[in-house]
CSV table of C-alpha atoms in Angstrom, one decimal:
chain,number,residue,atom,x,y,z
D,1,UNK,CA,9.2,33.4,-20.2
D,2,UNK,CA,8.2,31.7,-23.5
D,3,UNK,CA,10.0,28.5,-22.5
D,4,UNK,CA,8.3,28.4,-19.0
D,5,UNK,CA,4.9,28.9,-20.5
D,6,UNK,CA,5.5,26.0,-23.0
D,7,UNK,CA,6.6,23.8,-20.2
D,8,UNK,CA,3.4,24.4,-18.2
D,9,UNK,CA,1.2,23.6,-21.2
D,10,UNK,CA,3.2,20.8,-22.8
D,11,UNK,CA,1.0,18.1,-21.2
D,12,UNK,CA,3.6,15.5,-20.2
D,13,UNK,CA,2.0,12.2,-19.2
D,14,UNK,CA,2.8,9.8,-16.4
D,15,UNK,CA,3.6,6.3,-17.5
D,16,UNK,CA,1.2,3.4,-16.9
D,17,UNK,CA,3.6,2.1,-14.3
D,18,UNK,CA,3.6,5.4,-12.5
D,19,UNK,CA,-0.2,5.5,-12.5
D,20,UNK,CA,-0.4,1.9,-11.1
D,21,UNK,CA,2.1,2.7,-8.3
D,22,UNK,CA,-0.2,5.7,-7.4
D,23,UNK,CA,-3.1,3.3,-7.2
D,24,UNK,CA,-1.1,0.9,-5.1
D,25,UNK,CA,-0.3,3.7,-2.6
D,26,UNK,CA,-4.0,4.8,-2.7
D,27,UNK,CA,-5.0,1.2,-1.9
D,28,UNK,CA,-3.2,1.5,1.4
D,29,UNK,CA,-4.7,4.8,2.1
D,30,UNK,CA,-8.3,3.7,1.4
D,31,UNK,CA,-7.7,0.5,3.4
D,32,UNK,CA,-6.6,2.6,6.3
D,33,UNK,CA,-9.7,4.7,5.9
D,34,UNK,CA,-12.0,1.6,6.0
D,35,UNK,CA,-10.1,0.2,9.1
D,36,UNK,CA,-10.4,3.5,10.9
D,37,UNK,CA,-14.1,3.7,10.1
D,38,UNK,CA,-14.5,0.2,11.5
D,39,UNK,CA,-12.7,1.3,14.7
D,40,UNK,CA,-14.9,4.3,15.1
D,41,UNK,CA,-17.9,2.1,15.1
D,42,UNK,CA,-16.8,-1.1,16.8
D,43,UNK,CA,-13.9,-0.4,19.2
D,44,UNK,CA,-14.7,3.1,20.3
D,45,UNK,CA,-14.1,2.2,24.0
D,46,UNK,CA,-10.4,1.6,23.3
D,47,UNK,CA,-9.7,4.7,21.2
D,48,UNK,CA,-8.0,7.3,23.3
D,49,UNK,CA,-7.0,10.0,20.8
D,50,UNK,CA,-5.5,10.6,17.4
D,51,UNK,CA,-2.5,8.3,17.6
D,52,UNK,CA,-4.1,4.8,17.0
D,53,UNK,CA,-2.9,1.9,14.8
D,54,UNK,CA,-5.9,2.5,12.6
D,55,UNK,CA,-4.9,6.1,11.9
D,56,UNK,CA,-1.3,4.8,11.3
D,57,UNK,CA,-2.4,2.7,8.3
D,58,UNK,CA,-4.4,5.6,6.9
D,59,UNK,CA,-1.6,8.2,7.3
D,60,UNK,CA,1.0,5.7,6.0
D,61,UNK,CA,-1.1,5.4,2.8
D,62,UNK,CA,-1.4,9.1,2.6
D,63,UNK,CA,2.3,9.7,3.1
D,64,UNK,CA,3.2,7.2,0.4
D,65,UNK,CA,0.7,8.6,-2.1
D,66,UNK,CA,1.8,12.2,-1.4
D,67,UNK,CA,5.5,11.4,-1.5
D,68,UNK,CA,5.1,9.4,-4.8
D,69,UNK,CA,3.1,12.3,-6.3
D,70,UNK,CA,5.7,14.9,-5.5
D,71,UNK,CA,8.4,12.5,-6.7
D,72,UNK,CA,6.8,12.3,-10.2
D,73,UNK,CA,7.4,16.0,-10.6
D,74,UNK,CA,10.9,16.0,-9.0
D,75,UNK,CA,12.3,13.3,-11.3
D,76,UNK,CA,11.4,15.5,-14.2
D,77,UNK,CA,13.5,18.3,-13.0
D,78,UNK,CA,16.1,17.8,-15.8
D,79,UNK,CA,13.5,18.9,-18.3
D,80,UNK,CA,11.7,21.3,-15.9
D,81,UNK,CA,14.1,23.1,-13.6
D,82,UNK,CA,11.2,24.7,-11.7
D,83,UNK,CA,9.7,21.2,-11.2
D,84,UNK,CA,7.4,22.2,-8.3
D,85,UNK,CA,5.5,24.3,-10.9
D,86,UNK,CA,6.2,22.8,-14.3
D,87,UNK,CA,7.2,19.1,-13.8
D,88,UNK,CA,3.8,17.6,-13.0
D,89,UNK,CA,2.5,14.9,-15.4
D,90,UNK,CA,-1.1,15.5,-16.5
D,91,UNK,CA,-3.5,14.9,-13.7
D,92,UNK,CA,-1.0,15.1,-10.9
D,93,UNK,CA,-0.6,18.9,-10.3
D,94,UNK,CA,-4.1,18.9,-8.8
D,95,UNK,CA,-3.2,15.8,-6.9
D,96,UNK,CA,-0.3,17.7,-5.2
D,97,UNK,CA,-2.8,20.4,-4.1
D,98,UNK,CA,-5.0,17.6,-2.7
D,99,UNK,CA,-2.0,16.3,-0.7
D,100,UNK,CA,-1.6,19.7,0.9
D,101,UNK,CA,-5.4,20.0,1.6
D,102,UNK,CA,-5.3,16.5,3.2
D,103,UNK,CA,-2.3,17.5,5.4
D,104,UNK,CA,-4.2,20.6,6.6
D,105,UNK,CA,-7.3,18.5,7.4
D,106,UNK,CA,-5.2,15.7,9.1
D,107,UNK,CA,-3.3,18.2,11.2
D,108,UNK,CA,-6.6,19.8,12.2
D,109,UNK,CA,-8.0,16.3,13.0
D,110,UNK,CA,-5.1,15.6,15.3
D,111,UNK,CA,-5.8,18.8,17.3
D,112,UNK,CA,-9.5,18.0,17.2
D,113,UNK,CA,-9.1,14.5,18.6
D,114,UNK,CA,-6.6,15.5,21.3
D,115,UNK,CA,-8.7,18.4,22.5
D,116,UNK,CA,-12.4,17.6,21.8
D,117,UNK,CA,-12.3,13.8,21.7
D,118,UNK,CA,-13.3,10.9,19.5
D,119,UNK,CA,-16.4,11.2,17.3
D,120,UNK,CA,-19.0,8.4,17.4
D,121,UNK,CA,-22.2,7.6,15.6
D,122,UNK,CA,-23.0,10.2,12.9
D,123,UNK,CA,-20.5,12.7,14.3
D,124,UNK,CA,-17.5,11.5,12.1
D,125,UNK,CA,-19.6,12.3,9.0
D,126,UNK,CA,-19.9,16.0,10.1
D,127,UNK,CA,-16.5,16.6,11.5
D,128,UNK,CA,-15.1,19.7,9.7
D,129,UNK,CA,-11.6,18.2,9.8
D,130,UNK,CA,-12.8,15.0,8.3
D,131,UNK,CA,-14.6,16.9,5.5
D,132,UNK,CA,-11.4,18.8,4.7
D,133,UNK,CA,-9.2,15.7,4.8
D,134,UNK,CA,-11.7,13.7,2.7
D,135,UNK,CA,-11.7,16.4,0.0
D,136,UNK,CA,-7.9,16.5,-0.1
D,137,UNK,CA,-7.7,12.7,-0.2
D,138,UNK,CA,-10.1,12.4,-3.1
D,139,UNK,CA,-8.2,15.1,-5.1
D,140,UNK,CA,-4.9,13.3,-4.3
D,141,UNK,CA,-6.1,9.8,-5.0
D,142,UNK,CA,-7.8,10.6,-8.3
D,143,UNK,CA,-4.6,11.6,-10.1
D,144,UNK,CA,-4.6,8.3,-12.1
D,145,UNK,CA,-8.2,9.0,-13.2
D,146,UNK,CA,-7.2,12.4,-14.7
D,147,UNK,CA,-4.1,10.8,-16.2
D,148,UNK,CA,-6.3,8.2,-17.9
D,149,UNK,CA,-8.7,10.8,-19.2
D,150,UNK,CA,-5.7,12.8,-20.6
D,151,UNK,CA,-4.3,9.7,-22.4
D,152,UNK,CA,-7.6,8.2,-23.6
D,153,UNK,CA,-6.0,4.8,-23.4
D,154,UNK,CA,-7.6,1.5,-22.3
D,155,UNK,CA,-6.0,-1.5,-20.7
D,156,UNK,CA,-4.0,-1.0,-17.5
D,157,UNK,CA,-4.4,2.8,-17.8
D,158,UNK,CA,-8.2,2.4,-17.6
D,159,UNK,CA,-7.8,0.0,-14.7
D,160,UNK,CA,-5.9,2.6,-12.8
D,161,UNK,CA,-8.4,5.2,-13.6
D,162,UNK,CA,-11.4,3.1,-12.6
D,163,UNK,CA,-9.7,2.1,-9.4
D,164,UNK,CA,-8.9,5.6,-8.4
D,165,UNK,CA,-12.5,6.7,-9.1
D,166,UNK,CA,-13.7,3.8,-6.9
D,167,UNK,CA,-11.4,5.0,-4.1
D,168,UNK,CA,-13.0,8.5,-4.4
D,169,UNK,CA,-16.5,7.0,-4.0
D,170,UNK,CA,-15.3,5.0,-1.0
D,171,UNK,CA,-13.9,8.2,0.4
D,172,UNK,CA,-17.2,10.1,0.0
D,173,UNK,CA,-18.8,7.4,2.2
D,174,UNK,CA,-16.9,9.0,5.1
D,175,UNK,CA,-19.4,11.8,4.7
D,176,UNK,CA,-22.4,9.8,3.5
D,177,UNK,CA,-22.5,6.6,5.5
D,178,UNK,CA,-25.9,7.6,6.9
D,179,UNK,CA,-27.3,7.9,3.3
D,180,UNK,CA,-26.2,4.5,1.9
D,181,UNK,CA,-29.2,2.4,0.7
D,182,UNK,CA,-27.3,-0.9,1.1
D,183,UNK,CA,-27.7,-0.4,4.8
D,184,UNK,CA,-31.4,0.5,4.9
D,185,UNK,CA,-34.0,-2.0,5.9
D,186,UNK,CA,-37.0,0.3,5.3
D,187,UNK,CA,-38.5,-1.7,2.5
D,188,UNK,CA,-38.6,-4.8,4.7
D,189,UNK,CA,-41.1,-3.1,7.0
D,190,UNK,CA,-44.7,-2.7,6.0
D,191,UNK,CA,-46.2,0.8,5.8
D,192,UNK,CA,-49.8,1.7,6.0
D,193,UNK,CA,-51.0,5.3,6.2
D,194,UNK,CA,-52.7,6.1,9.4
D,195,UNK,CA,-55.9,8.2,9.3
D,196,UNK,CA,-56.6,10.6,12.1
D,197,UNK,CA,-60.0,11.3,13.7
D,198,UNK,CA,-60.8,14.0,11.2
D,199,UNK,CA,-59.6,12.2,8.1
D,200,UNK,CA,-56.1,13.5,7.8
D,201,UNK,CA,-52.9,11.4,7.6
D,202,UNK,CA,-51.0,11.2,10.8
D,203,UNK,CA,-47.2,11.3,10.7
D,204,UNK,CA,-45.8,8.1,12.2
D,205,UNK,CA,-42.3,6.7,12.8
D,206,UNK,CA,-43.0,4.2,10.0
D,207,UNK,CA,-43.6,7.1,7.6
D,208,UNK,CA,-40.3,8.7,8.5
D,209,UNK,CA,-38.6,5.4,8.0
D,210,UNK,CA,-40.1,5.2,4.5
D,211,UNK,CA,-38.8,8.7,3.6
D,212,UNK,CA,-35.4,7.8,4.9
D,213,UNK,CA,-35.4,4.7,2.8
D,214,UNK,CA,-36.4,6.4,-0.4
D,215,UNK,CA,-33.9,9.2,0.1
D,216,UNK,CA,-31.1,6.7,0.7
D,217,UNK,CA,-31.8,5.1,-2.7
D,218,UNK,CA,-31.6,8.6,-4.3
D,219,UNK,CA,-28.4,9.5,-2.4
D,220,UNK,CA,-26.8,6.3,-3.5
D,221,UNK,CA,-27.9,6.9,-7.0
D,222,UNK,CA,-26.0,10.2,-7.0
D,223,UNK,CA,-23.0,8.6,-5.3
D,224,UNK,CA,-22.4,5.9,-7.9
D,225,UNK,CA,-24.1,7.2,-11.1
D,226,UNK,CA,-22.3,10.6,-11.3
D,227,UNK,CA,-18.8,8.9,-11.3
D,228,UNK,CA,-20.0,6.2,-13.7
D,229,UNK,CA,-21.2,8.9,-16.2
D,230,UNK,CA,-18.0,10.9,-15.8
D,231,UNK,CA,-16.1,7.8,-17.0
D,232,UNK,CA,-18.7,6.6,-19.5
D,233,UNK,CA,-18.7,10.1,-21.1
D,234,UNK,CA,-15.2,9.4,-22.4
D,235,UNK,CA,-15.4,5.7,-23.2
D,236,UNK,CA,-17.4,2.6,-22.3
D,237,UNK,CA,-15.4,0.6,-19.8
D,238,UNK,CA,-16.4,-2.8,-18.7
D,239,UNK,CA,-16.5,-3.3,-14.9
D,240,UNK,CA,-16.5,0.5,-14.3
D,241,UNK,CA,-19.9,0.6,-12.7
D,242,UNK,CA,-19.3,-2.7,-10.9
D,243,UNK,CA,-16.2,-1.4,-9.3
D,244,UNK,CA,-18.0,1.6,-7.9
D,245,UNK,CA,-20.7,-0.6,-6.3
D,246,UNK,CA,-18.0,-3.0,-5.1
D,247,UNK,CA,-16.1,-0.1,-3.4
D,248,UNK,CA,-19.3,1.0,-1.7
D,249,UNK,CA,-20.1,-2.5,-0.6
D,250,UNK,CA,-16.6,-3.2,0.8
D,251,UNK,CA,-16.5,0.0,2.8
D,252,UNK,CA,-20.0,-0.6,4.3
D,253,UNK,CA,-19.5,-4.3,5.0
D,254,UNK,CA,-16.1,-3.8,6.6
D,255,UNK,CA,-17.3,-1.0,8.9
D,256,UNK,CA,-20.5,-3.0,9.9
D,257,UNK,CA,-18.8,-6.4,10.1
D,258,UNK,CA,-20.7,-8.0,7.1
D,259,UNK,CA,-24.2,-8.0,8.5
D,260,UNK,CA,-27.3,-9.6,7.0
D,261,UNK,CA,-29.5,-8.8,5.2
D,262,UNK,CA,-27.2,-6.1,4.0
D,263,UNK,CA,-24.6,-8.5,2.6
D,264,UNK,CA,-27.3,-10.0,0.3
D,265,UNK,CA,-28.4,-6.5,-0.7
D,266,UNK,CA,-24.8,-5.7,-1.7
D,267,UNK,CA,-24.6,-8.9,-3.7
D,268,UNK,CA,-27.8,-8.0,-5.5
D,269,UNK,CA,-26.4,-4.5,-6.3
D,270,UNK,CA,-23.2,-6.0,-7.6
D,271,UNK,CA,-25.0,-8.4,-9.9
D,272,UNK,CA,-27.1,-5.6,-11.2
D,273,UNK,CA,-24.1,-3.3,-11.8
D,274,UNK,CA,-22.3,-6.1,-13.7
D,275,UNK,CA,-25.4,-6.5,-15.9
D,276,UNK,CA,-25.5,-2.8,-16.5
D,277,UNK,CA,-21.8,-2.7,-17.4
D,278,UNK,CA,-22.3,-5.4,-20.0
D,279,UNK,CA,-25.4,-3.7,-21.5
D,280,UNK,CA,-23.6,-0.3,-21.7
D,281,UNK,CA,-20.6,-1.7,-23.5
D,282,UNK,CA,-22.9,-3.6,-25.8
D,283,UNK,CA,-25.0,-0.5,-26.5
D,284,UNK,CA,-21.9,1.4,-27.5
D,285,UNK,CA,-20.8,-1.4,-29.8
D,286,UNK,CA,-24.1,-1.4,-31.5
D,287,UNK,CA,-25.1,2.3,-31.4
D,288,UNK,CA,-21.7,4.0,-31.3
D,289,UNK,CA,-20.2,6.4,-28.9
D,290,UNK,CA,-21.9,9.4,-30.6
D,291,UNK,CA,-25.4,7.9,-30.5
D,292,UNK,CA,-28.3,10.2,-29.5
D,293,UNK,CA,-29.2,10.2,-25.8
D,294,UNK,CA,-26.2,7.9,-25.0
D,295,UNK,CA,-25.5,9.3,-21.6
D,296,UNK,CA,-29.2,9.8,-20.4
D,297,UNK,CA,-29.8,6.2,-21.4
D,298,UNK,CA,-26.7,5.0,-19.6
D,299,UNK,CA,-27.5,6.9,-16.4
D,300,UNK,CA,-31.1,5.7,-16.4
D,301,UNK,CA,-30.1,2.1,-17.1
D,302,UNK,CA,-27.4,1.9,-14.5
D,303,UNK,CA,-29.2,3.7,-11.7
D,304,UNK,CA,-32.4,1.7,-12.2
D,305,UNK,CA,-30.7,-1.6,-12.3
D,306,UNK,CA,-28.6,-1.0,-9.2
D,307,UNK,CA,-31.7,0.1,-7.3
D,308,UNK,CA,-33.7,-2.9,-8.4
D,309,UNK,CA,-30.8,-5.2,-7.6
D,310,UNK,CA,-30.7,-3.9,-4.0
D,311,UNK,CA,-34.4,-4.3,-3.6
D,312,UNK,CA,-34.2,-7.8,-5.0
D,313,UNK,CA,-31.4,-8.7,-2.7
D,314,UNK,CA,-33.3,-7.4,0.3
D,315,UNK,CA,-36.4,-9.3,-0.8
D,316,UNK,CA,-34.4,-12.6,-1.0
D,317,UNK,CA,-32.9,-12.0,2.5
D,318,UNK,CA,-35.7,-10.4,4.5
D,319,UNK,CA,-38.7,-9.8,2.3
D,320,UNK,CA,-39.8,-6.5,0.8
D,321,UNK,CA,-43.0,-5.4,2.4
D,322,UNK,CA,-43.5,-2.1,0.7
D,323,UNK,CA,-46.5,-1.9,-1.5
D,324,UNK,CA,-45.9,-2.2,-5.3
D,325,UNK,CA,-46.5,1.5,-5.6
D,326,UNK,CA,-43.6,2.3,-3.3
D,327,UNK,CA,-40.9,-0.1,-4.4
D,328,UNK,CA,-41.7,0.3,-8.1
D,329,UNK,CA,-42.0,4.0,-7.7
D,330,UNK,CA,-38.5,4.1,-6.0
D,331,UNK,CA,-37.0,2.3,-8.9
D,332,UNK,CA,-38.7,4.7,-11.4
D,333,UNK,CA,-37.4,7.7,-9.4
D,334,UNK,CA,-33.8,6.4,-9.6
D,335,UNK,CA,-34.3,5.8,-13.4
D,336,UNK,CA,-35.4,9.4,-13.8
D,337,UNK,CA,-32.6,10.7,-11.6
D,338,UNK,CA,-30.0,8.7,-13.5
D,339,UNK,CA,-31.4,9.9,-16.9
D,340,UNK,CA,-31.4,13.5,-15.6
D,341,UNK,CA,-27.8,13.2,-14.5
D,342,UNK,CA,-26.9,11.7,-17.9
D,343,UNK,CA,-28.5,14.7,-19.6
D,344,UNK,CA,-26.5,17.1,-17.5
D,345,UNK,CA,-23.3,15.2,-18.2
D,346,UNK,CA,-23.8,15.1,-22.0
D,347,UNK,CA,-22.0,17.6,-24.1
D,348,UNK,CA,-24.3,20.5,-25.2
D,349,UNK,CA,-25.7,20.3,-28.8
D,350,UNK,CA,-24.0,22.6,-31.2
D,351,UNK,CA,-26.3,24.3,-33.7
D,352,UNK,CA,-24.7,24.9,-37.1
């Protein structure tokens, strides 16, 4: 019993090569997810069930990622005879559980498609089987991220970790496509409050569009800032924030066939994220990784710049017609939300 317990808690790590192979398999899986999302939006008339070439790419990527994950434990069976329990490198045991969750969601999705039909519009984001499969895919695909955190290394290990976190954010867009600010054009439409006969403000379609627009910036702030802070909490990593925005942009642009003005909005967000990455790395070099308010500052800076970059891109492509109170207030809201997320991510103070 003592030997088994030690084997469970030894903390054997995957090699950098093993992490990179996992990322390669995950790339096929996330590519299949993007292609399938495109098909659900653009070729729905030709989809006739679960068995499509688009699903084939997705499930090929899943099968490769799952098989590779289980192989990593199996090849360690000489040191861990009960490899299915003790042989997992750090970060991969949870990934194996994610593979099983994805399998359950995928099997359910097959039954769903063959009996109920193909989801269109917003329906794919709310399909229960899609939610389960997305959860499992994120857990499976982020094994290199957890491996990176366990090792604390930079270089190729960090590259694998950032890539797998980016895949997770792209996967979340299966459920949050409708809330992505890159796709909103609300700020390009003017808004003027309408007074009723008795002096009250009348709800109008324009007002609801404004609310949707502001909420989309807040949702996107949550989507990219939380993962950035989870990575930045451990170490400043150049291009980490840029990779997250790039993943969001690729997913949305592929599904929607690279529309304007959204392509320019995505370019503005990418430029802002790159600037934020450079500033965060520089701040850590100057202030140190233990500086006060490091994570609240990082969250506020990243969230505010990405929001401002999107608005600037939209202004260049179509013109922002919100009043200064509205567009500036939206940026300030994202700054405050990013700072709050940074405060929640920070380690609690220890009073001595």
